[in-house]
């Protein structure tokens, strides 16, 4: 796809099997005009994941670019860091393995173990009543090997379901919590305060994208219940759906380079991080845009 941003044309070249594109000819450090912003949203609607190489943004430029596309989500309380343990302002989700003194977290540090939840397929903030729209992740330091981020196209996965499964899934409501994803890793070490903070929220299983009108599966490892279903049956069904949706023909794997910024639409993709040598720093920082609203009715 060829778009014109201001006077400078930028190109998006598809790099994934059915989605995901690399964008060239755009300097994200420069202010964007309303037409530029519209072209970026259009590219997001077309591809779901956009990769921008060699951007080397500062935190401030990352925030300015993100805010030009929508309202930012605050990340406070989304992890196990205490209030005085944050390395970054909460306009960022700190997806790194670093403490506030830039030291790599110890192997048995519960903040690190909790963050291993990012290696399970998920959609950002599906554990919030209003789940995320876009995520914008930028790499400042990457390990010597591993540490890719993989993305799955949940529209293509939905389209490929048989009619019976589409019908079964259509009106189901799931309950999402970061406790459920961690339970799958055998991580159950939560305080009472944390359990209260991570209370489940409801999300539709099938959602319609507000700008493309396409249906997708709104899945995440945070989903631990289907309303009205026995837990074991719900988990069996959700695991089957995740297995279906993450077959290689629906997946793009991003191998990071320092200076990359990758932006994805959480309303129609899932993603997961891949392992890397735990003693090496991996500094990746994410801004997140809030979605349009809840996907399901629930008590506030
Ligand atoms: C995220 C995330 C995975 C990774 O930033 O939301 O899940 O590879 N990242 O760091
Ligand atoms: Mn994530």
mmCIF file of C-alpha atoms and ligand atoms in Angstrom:
data_model
loop_
_atom_site.group_PDB
_atom_site.id
_atom_site.type_symbol
_atom_site.label_atom_id
_atom_site.label_comp_id
_atom_site.label_asym_id
_atom_site.label_seq_id
_atom_site.Cartn_x
_atom_site.Cartn_y
_atom_site.Cartn_z
ATOM 1 C CA UNK A 1 0.000 0.000 0.000
ATOM 2 C CA UNK A 2 1.252 3.518 -0.845
ATOM 3 C CA UNK A 3 0.168 6.449 1.267
ATOM 4 C CA UNK A 4 1.170 10.066 1.187
ATOM 5 C CA UNK A 5 2.148 11.614 4.466
ATOM 6 C CA UNK A 6 2.377 15.374 4.071
ATOM 7 C CA UNK A 7 4.706 15.756 1.107
ATOM 8 C CA UNK A 8 6.619 12.586 1.906
ATOM 9 C CA UNK A 9 5.125 9.340 0.625
ATOM 10 C CA UNK A 10 5.471 6.327 2.891
ATOM 11 C CA UNK A 11 5.090 2.745 1.858
ATOM 12 C CA UNK A 12 3.813 -0.265 3.729
ATOM 13 C CA UNK A 13 5.007 -3.662 2.578
ATOM 14 C CA UNK A 14 3.268 -6.734 3.923
ATOM 15 C CA UNK A 15 5.668 -8.988 5.850
ATOM 16 C CA UNK A 16 3.293 -11.396 7.620
ATOM 17 C CA UNK A 17 1.246 -14.241 6.126
ATOM 18 C CA UNK A 18 -2.112 -12.414 6.091
ATOM 19 C CA UNK A 19 -1.378 -9.171 7.960
ATOM 20 C CA UNK A 20 1.542 -7.104 9.380
ATOM 21 C CA UNK A 21 3.518 -4.614 7.322
ATOM 22 C CA UNK A 22 6.822 -2.795 7.438
ATOM 23 C CA UNK A 23 6.565 0.956 6.979
ATOM 24 C CA UNK A 24 9.243 2.914 5.172
ATOM 25 C CA UNK A 25 9.720 6.591 4.525
ATOM 26 C CA UNK A 26 8.342 7.917 7.769
ATOM 27 C CA UNK A 27 10.257 9.691 10.543
ATOM 28 C CA UNK A 28 8.243 9.311 13.740
ATOM 29 C CA UNK A 29 10.255 12.074 15.420
ATOM 30 C CA UNK A 30 8.523 14.638 13.205
ATOM 31 C CA UNK A 31 5.096 16.093 14.038
ATOM 32 C CA UNK A 32 2.245 14.539 12.057
ATOM 33 C CA UNK A 33 -0.482 16.409 10.193
ATOM 34 C CA UNK A 34 -4.120 15.265 10.475
ATOM 35 C CA UNK A 35 -3.720 13.656 7.023
ATOM 36 C CA UNK A 36 -0.647 11.769 8.245
ATOM 37 C CA UNK A 37 -2.576 10.493 11.236
ATOM 38 C CA UNK A 38 -5.456 9.354 9.028
ATOM 39 C CA UNK A 39 -3.018 7.490 6.759
ATOM 40 C CA UNK A 40 -1.457 5.681 9.722
ATOM 41 C CA UNK A 41 -4.872 4.611 11.031
ATOM 42 C CA UNK A 42 -5.750 3.389 7.526
ATOM 43 C CA UNK A 43 -2.548 1.340 7.390
ATOM 44 C CA UNK A 44 -3.348 -0.079 10.846
ATOM 45 C CA UNK A 45 -6.820 -1.064 9.632
ATOM 46 C CA UNK A 46 -5.282 -2.728 6.602
ATOM 47 C CA UNK A 47 -2.497 -4.622 8.394
ATOM 48 C CA UNK A 48 -3.125 -4.810 12.163
ATOM 49 C CA UNK A 49 0.626 -4.639 12.902
ATOM 50 C CA UNK A 50 3.052 -1.984 11.623
ATOM 51 C CA UNK A 51 6.823 -2.218 11.987
ATOM 52 C CA UNK A 52 8.931 0.961 11.884
ATOM 53 C CA UNK A 53 12.696 0.367 11.775
ATOM 54 C CA UNK A 54 15.534 2.735 12.730
ATOM 55 C CA UNK A 55 13.405 5.216 14.634
ATOM 56 C CA UNK A 56 15.516 5.563 17.832
ATOM 57 C CA UNK A 57 12.885 7.693 19.566
ATOM 58 C CA UNK A 58 13.285 9.337 22.942
ATOM 59 C CA UNK A 59 10.596 8.638 25.558
ATOM 60 C CA UNK A 60 9.164 12.072 24.831
ATOM 61 C CA UNK A 61 8.981 11.443 21.056
ATOM 62 C CA UNK A 62 7.390 8.064 21.711
ATOM 63 C CA UNK A 63 4.729 9.761 23.869
ATOM 64 C CA UNK A 64 4.102 12.552 21.340
ATOM 65 C CA UNK A 65 3.702 10.069 18.483
ATOM 66 C CA UNK A 66 1.381 7.866 20.578
ATOM 67 C CA UNK A 67 -0.796 10.784 21.690
ATOM 68 C CA UNK A 68 -1.208 11.904 18.099
ATOM 69 C CA UNK A 69 -3.064 8.627 17.493
ATOM 70 C CA UNK A 70 -5.311 8.525 20.556
ATOM 71 C CA UNK A 71 -5.690 8.658 24.314
ATOM 72 C CA UNK A 72 -3.021 6.959 26.435
ATOM 73 C CA UNK A 73 -3.734 4.268 28.973
ATOM 74 C CA UNK A 74 -1.974 4.466 32.352
ATOM 75 C CA UNK A 75 -0.035 1.346 33.351
ATOM 76 C CA UNK A 76 -0.061 1.859 37.119
ATOM 77 C CA UNK A 77 -0.924 -1.328 38.998
ATOM 78 C CA UNK A 78 -0.731 -3.638 35.949
ATOM 79 C CA UNK A 79 2.304 -5.470 37.365
ATOM 80 C CA UNK A 80 3.806 -6.438 40.720
ATOM 81 C CA UNK A 81 6.024 -3.373 41.113
ATOM 82 C CA UNK A 82 5.449 -1.399 44.313
ATOM 83 C CA UNK A 83 4.788 2.327 43.887
ATOM 84 C CA UNK A 84 8.460 3.192 44.561
ATOM 85 C CA UNK A 85 9.816 0.500 42.228
ATOM 86 C CA UNK A 86 8.825 1.988 38.877
ATOM 87 C CA UNK A 87 11.657 2.601 36.421
ATOM 88 C CA UNK A 88 9.502 4.588 33.985
ATOM 89 C CA UNK A 89 6.556 6.983 34.291
ATOM 90 C CA UNK A 90 3.268 5.054 34.125
ATOM 91 C CA UNK A 91 2.502 6.532 30.706
ATOM 92 C CA UNK A 92 4.742 3.570 29.747
ATOM 93 C CA UNK A 93 4.240 -0.101 30.428
ATOM 94 C CA UNK A 94 7.713 -1.240 31.419
ATOM 95 C CA UNK A 95 8.030 -4.493 29.509
ATOM 96 C CA UNK A 96 11.752 -4.733 30.299
ATOM 97 C CA UNK A 97 13.425 -7.137 32.728
ATOM 98 C CA UNK A 98 15.062 -4.231 34.595
ATOM 99 C CA UNK A 99 14.603 -2.674 38.028
ATOM 100 C CA UNK A 100 14.624 1.070 38.658
ATOM 101 C CA UNK A 101 18.438 1.028 38.908
ATOM 102 C CA UNK A 102 18.627 -0.541 35.427
ATOM 103 C CA UNK A 103 19.718 -3.883 36.902
ATOM 104 C CA UNK A 104 18.435 -7.149 35.438
ATOM 105 C CA UNK A 105 15.849 -8.686 37.795
ATOM 106 C CA UNK A 106 17.012 -11.799 39.638
ATOM 107 C CA UNK A 107 15.832 -15.194 38.375
ATOM 108 C CA UNK A 108 13.498 -15.704 41.334
ATOM 109 C CA UNK A 109 12.218 -12.114 41.529
ATOM 110 C CA UNK A 110 8.428 -12.339 41.571
ATOM 111 C CA UNK A 111 8.155 -9.233 39.355
ATOM 112 C CA UNK A 112 10.139 -11.125 36.700
ATOM 113 C CA UNK A 113 8.119 -14.322 37.169
ATOM 114 C CA UNK A 114 4.861 -12.399 36.860
ATOM 115 C CA UNK A 115 6.137 -10.762 33.662
ATOM 116 C CA UNK A 116 6.700 -14.209 32.126
ATOM 117 C CA UNK A 117 2.919 -14.024 31.626
ATOM 118 C CA UNK A 118 3.784 -11.922 28.539
ATOM 119 C CA UNK A 119 5.065 -15.125 26.931
ATOM 120 C CA UNK A 120 1.529 -16.487 26.815
ATOM 121 C CA UNK A 121 -0.640 -15.376 23.896
ATOM 122 C CA UNK A 122 -2.652 -12.318 24.909
ATOM 123 C CA UNK A 123 -4.210 -9.030 23.934
ATOM 124 C CA UNK A 124 -3.056 -6.039 26.003
ATOM 125 C CA UNK A 125 -5.324 -4.914 28.835
ATOM 126 C CA UNK A 126 -8.041 -7.473 28.085
ATOM 127 C CA UNK A 127 -8.079 -7.595 31.906
ATOM 128 C CA UNK A 128 -9.399 -4.018 31.991
ATOM 129 C CA UNK A 129 -13.068 -3.155 31.489
ATOM 130 C CA UNK A 130 -12.012 -0.962 28.595
ATOM 131 C CA UNK A 131 -9.362 -3.013 26.804
ATOM 132 C CA UNK A 132 -6.552 -1.535 24.724
ATOM 133 C CA UNK A 133 -6.688 -0.201 21.189
ATOM 134 C CA UNK A 134 -3.118 0.117 19.901
ATOM 135 C CA UNK A 135 0.123 -0.799 21.656
ATOM 136 C CA UNK A 136 3.382 0.866 20.578
ATOM 137 C CA UNK A 137 6.472 -1.011 21.711
ATOM 138 C CA UNK A 138 9.970 0.314 21.191
ATOM 139 C CA UNK A 139 13.285 -1.467 21.661
ATOM 140 C CA UNK A 140 16.247 0.235 23.369
ATOM 141 C CA UNK A 141 18.266 -2.886 24.237
ATOM 142 C CA UNK A 142 17.776 -6.418 23.001
ATOM 143 C CA UNK A 143 19.369 -9.717 24.083
ATOM 144 C CA UNK A 144 21.973 -11.542 21.971
ATOM 145 C CA UNK A 145 19.407 -14.148 20.946
ATOM 146 C CA UNK A 146 15.694 -14.938 21.340
ATOM 147 C CA UNK A 147 13.223 -12.340 22.596
ATOM 148 C CA UNK A 148 11.127 -12.150 19.408
ATOM 149 C CA UNK A 149 7.549 -10.973 19.685
ATOM 150 C CA UNK A 150 4.986 -13.021 17.787
ATOM 151 C CA UNK A 151 1.643 -11.742 16.530
ATOM 152 C CA UNK A 152 -1.465 -13.661 15.483
ATOM 153 C CA UNK A 153 -4.179 -12.349 13.180
ATOM 154 C CA UNK A 154 -7.472 -12.907 14.992
ATOM 155 C CA UNK A 155 -9.618 -11.813 12.022
ATOM 156 C CA UNK A 156 -8.071 -14.444 9.762
ATOM 157 C CA UNK A 157 -8.384 -16.978 12.581
ATOM 158 C CA UNK A 158 -12.063 -16.138 13.041
ATOM 159 C CA UNK A 159 -12.753 -16.373 9.302
ATOM 160 C CA UNK A 160 -11.165 -19.837 9.211
ATOM 161 C CA UNK A 161 -13.480 -21.293 11.911
ATOM 162 C CA UNK A 162 -16.232 -23.641 10.782
ATOM 163 C CA UNK A 163 -19.782 -22.282 10.971
ATOM 164 C CA UNK A 164 -20.714 -24.387 13.972
ATOM 165 C CA UNK A 165 -17.832 -22.980 16.047
ATOM 166 C CA UNK A 166 -18.567 -19.434 14.874
ATOM 167 C CA UNK A 167 -22.157 -19.889 15.988
ATOM 168 C CA UNK A 168 -21.148 -21.356 19.352
ATOM 169 C CA UNK A 169 -18.690 -18.524 20.040
ATOM 170 C CA UNK A 170 -20.841 -15.648 18.777
ATOM 171 C CA UNK A 171 -22.441 -14.428 22.025
ATOM 172 C CA UNK A 172 -20.109 -15.892 24.630
ATOM 173 C CA UNK A 173 -18.697 -13.690 27.372
ATOM 174 C CA UNK A 174 -15.316 -14.500 28.927
ATOM 175 C CA UNK A 175 -13.825 -13.377 32.219
ATOM 176 C CA UNK A 176 -10.273 -12.060 32.004
ATOM 177 C CA UNK A 177 -7.766 -11.529 34.802
ATOM 178 C CA UNK A 178 -3.989 -11.486 35.051
ATOM 179 C CA UNK A 179 -4.476 -14.087 37.797
ATOM 180 C CA UNK A 180 -5.836 -16.572 35.241
ATOM 181 C CA UNK A 181 -2.873 -16.179 32.869
ATOM 182 C CA UNK A 182 -0.396 -16.594 35.746
ATOM 183 C CA UNK A 183 -2.288 -19.634 37.007
ATOM 184 C CA UNK A 184 -1.400 -21.321 33.698
ATOM 185 C CA UNK A 185 2.275 -20.800 34.600
ATOM 186 C CA UNK A 186 1.797 -22.165 38.109
ATOM 187 C CA UNK A 187 2.296 -18.662 39.511
ATOM 188 C CA UNK A 188 -0.236 -18.224 42.315
ATOM 189 C CA UNK A 189 1.793 -16.105 44.714
ATOM 190 C CA UNK A 190 -0.608 -13.130 45.064
ATOM 191 C CA UNK A 191 -1.356 -11.026 48.122
ATOM 192 C CA UNK A 192 -4.967 -10.220 49.042
ATOM 193 C CA UNK A 193 -4.475 -6.655 47.758
ATOM 194 C CA UNK A 194 -3.220 -7.965 44.424
ATOM 195 C CA UNK A 195 -6.152 -10.370 44.120
ATOM 196 C CA UNK A 196 -8.515 -7.461 44.671
ATOM 197 C CA UNK A 197 -6.668 -5.360 42.066
ATOM 198 C CA UNK A 198 -6.718 -8.191 39.504
ATOM 199 C CA UNK A 199 -10.454 -8.935 39.799
ATOM 200 C CA UNK A 200 -11.836 -10.466 36.561
ATOM 201 C CA UNK A 201 -13.595 -8.341 33.948
ATOM 202 C CA UNK A 202 -15.928 -9.428 31.158
ATOM 203 C CA UNK A 203 -15.151 -9.394 27.448
ATOM 204 C CA UNK A 204 -17.022 -10.661 24.417
ATOM 205 C CA UNK A 205 -15.360 -13.629 22.724
ATOM 206 C CA UNK A 206 -16.295 -12.419 19.248
ATOM 207 C CA UNK A 207 -15.975 -8.732 18.529
ATOM 208 C CA UNK A 208 -16.517 -6.519 15.527
ATOM 209 C CA UNK A 209 -13.771 -4.107 14.562
ATOM 210 C CA UNK A 210 -15.198 -0.566 14.709
ATOM 211 C CA UNK A 211 -13.517 0.661 11.525
ATOM 212 C CA UNK A 212 -13.201 -2.408 9.297
ATOM 213 C CA UNK A 213 -16.418 -4.158 10.382
ATOM 214 C CA UNK A 214 -14.524 -7.477 10.455
ATOM 215 C CA UNK A 215 -15.194 -9.999 13.188
ATOM 216 C CA UNK A 216 -12.363 -11.412 15.257
ATOM 217 C CA UNK A 217 -11.791 -13.733 18.180
ATOM 218 C CA UNK A 218 -11.061 -11.709 21.298
ATOM 219 C CA UNK A 219 -8.877 -14.256 23.048
ATOM 220 C CA UNK A 220 -6.096 -13.975 25.601
ATOM 221 C CA UNK A 221 -4.488 -16.230 28.165
ATOM 222 C CA UNK A 222 -6.067 -13.852 30.697
ATOM 223 C CA UNK A 223 -9.434 -15.492 29.874
ATOM 224 C CA UNK A 224 -10.157 -18.047 32.587
ATOM 225 C CA UNK A 225 -13.954 -18.470 32.524
ATOM 226 C CA UNK A 226 -16.846 -18.357 30.102
ATOM 227 C CA UNK A 227 -19.992 -17.011 31.776
ATOM 228 C CA UNK A 228 -22.448 -19.871 32.365
ATOM 229 C CA UNK A 229 -19.963 -22.628 31.504
ATOM 230 C CA UNK A 230 -18.173 -25.053 33.830
ATOM 231 C CA UNK A 231 -14.552 -23.893 34.156
ATOM 232 C CA UNK A 232 -12.951 -27.023 32.734
ATOM 233 C CA UNK A 233 -15.171 -26.956 29.668
ATOM 234 C CA UNK A 234 -14.534 -23.253 29.155
ATOM 235 C CA UNK A 235 -10.766 -23.674 29.442
ATOM 236 C CA UNK A 236 -10.822 -26.640 27.061
ATOM 237 C CA UNK A 237 -12.715 -24.591 24.477
ATOM 238 C CA UNK A 238 -10.526 -21.493 24.905
ATOM 239 C CA UNK A 239 -7.338 -23.557 24.615
ATOM 240 C CA UNK A 240 -8.630 -25.109 21.382
ATOM 241 C CA UNK A 241 -9.428 -21.661 19.998
ATOM 242 C CA UNK A 242 -5.994 -20.290 20.922
ATOM 243 C CA UNK A 243 -4.345 -23.316 19.338
ATOM 244 C CA UNK A 244 -6.389 -22.757 16.184
ATOM 245 C CA UNK A 245 -5.688 -19.016 16.081
ATOM 246 C CA UNK A 246 -1.946 -19.336 16.540
ATOM 247 C CA UNK A 247 -1.202 -21.792 13.738
ATOM 248 C CA UNK A 248 1.760 -20.570 11.753
ATOM 249 C CA UNK A 249 -0.356 -19.381 8.817
ATOM 250 C CA UNK A 250 -1.825 -16.705 11.103
ATOM 251 C CA UNK A 251 1.449 -15.660 12.788
ATOM 252 C CA UNK A 252 4.091 -13.010 12.128
ATOM 253 C CA UNK A 253 7.258 -13.250 14.281
ATOM 254 C CA UNK A 254 9.144 -10.006 14.835
ATOM 255 C CA UNK A 255 12.898 -10.239 15.391
ATOM 256 C CA UNK A 256 13.789 -6.985 17.146
ATOM 257 C CA UNK A 257 16.473 -4.482 16.182
ATOM 258 C CA UNK A 258 17.403 -1.638 18.504
ATOM 259 C CA UNK A 259 15.504 1.443 17.323
ATOM 260 C CA UNK A 260 12.418 -0.495 16.148
ATOM 261 C CA UNK A 261 8.943 0.601 17.050
ATOM 262 C CA UNK A 262 6.176 -1.922 16.493
ATOM 263 C CA UNK A 263 2.552 -0.884 16.732
ATOM 264 C CA UNK A 264 -0.327 -3.371 16.851
ATOM 265 C CA UNK A 265 -4.089 -3.298 17.126
ATOM 266 C CA UNK A 266 -5.099 -5.326 20.199
ATOM 267 C CA UNK A 267 -8.693 -5.439 18.980
ATOM 268 C CA UNK A 268 -7.760 -7.849 16.189
ATOM 269 C CA UNK A 269 -4.435 -9.451 17.141
ATOM 270 C CA UNK A 270 -2.871 -11.450 19.950
ATOM 271 C CA UNK A 271 0.832 -11.461 20.698
ATOM 272 C CA UNK A 272 3.406 -13.108 22.934
ATOM 273 C CA UNK A 273 7.063 -12.592 23.821
ATOM 274 C CA UNK A 274 9.567 -15.394 23.324
ATOM 275 C CA UNK A 275 12.252 -16.453 25.823
ATOM 276 C CA UNK A 276 15.788 -15.048 25.858
ATOM 277 C CA UNK A 277 18.857 -15.457 28.097
ATOM 278 C CA UNK A 278 17.566 -14.230 31.472
ATOM 279 C CA UNK A 279 20.783 -12.542 32.556
ATOM 280 C CA UNK A 280 20.819 -10.167 29.587
ATOM 281 C CA UNK A 281 19.033 -6.798 29.629
ATOM 282 C CA UNK A 282 16.034 -6.415 27.351
ATOM 283 C CA UNK A 283 14.770 -2.861 27.455
ATOM 284 C CA UNK A 284 11.448 -2.508 25.676
ATOM 285 C CA UNK A 285 8.908 0.184 26.546
ATOM 286 C CA UNK A 286 5.284 0.356 25.560
ATOM 287 C CA UNK A 287 2.668 3.022 25.301
ATOM 288 C CA UNK A 288 -0.927 1.857 25.025
ATOM 289 C CA UNK A 289 -3.992 3.593 23.641
ATOM 290 C CA UNK A 290 -7.366 3.041 25.298
ATOM 291 C CA UNK A 291 -10.116 1.342 23.327
ATOM 292 C CA UNK A 292 -13.544 2.771 22.469
ATOM 293 C CA UNK A 293 -15.300 1.242 25.455
ATOM 294 C CA UNK A 294 -16.237 -2.021 27.176
ATOM 295 C CA UNK A 295 -16.979 -5.026 24.966
ATOM 296 C CA UNK A 296 -19.485 -6.467 27.485
ATOM 297 C CA UNK A 297 -21.891 -5.220 30.165
ATOM 298 C CA UNK A 298 -20.669 -5.477 33.745
ATOM 299 C CA UNK A 299 -20.735 -3.881 37.151
ATOM 300 C CA UNK A 300 -18.195 -1.021 37.287
HETATM 301 C C1 LIG B 1 3.838 -6.168 25.366
HETATM 302 C C2 LIG B 1 4.253 -7.572 25.290
HETATM 303 C C3 LIG B 1 6.009 -9.049 24.562
HETATM 304 C C4 LIG B 1 7.465 -8.908 24.381
HETATM 305 O O1 LIG B 1 4.672 -5.288 25.211
HETATM 306 O O2 LIG B 1 2.641 -5.922 25.548
HETATM 307 O O3 LIG B 1 3.475 -8.448 25.552
HETATM 308 O O4 LIG B 1 8.024 -9.589 23.500
HETATM 309 N N1 LIG B 1 5.497 -7.776 24.873
HETATM 310 O O5 LIG B 1 8.074 -8.123 25.118
HETATM 311 MN MN1 LIG B 2 1.444 -7.562 25.729
#
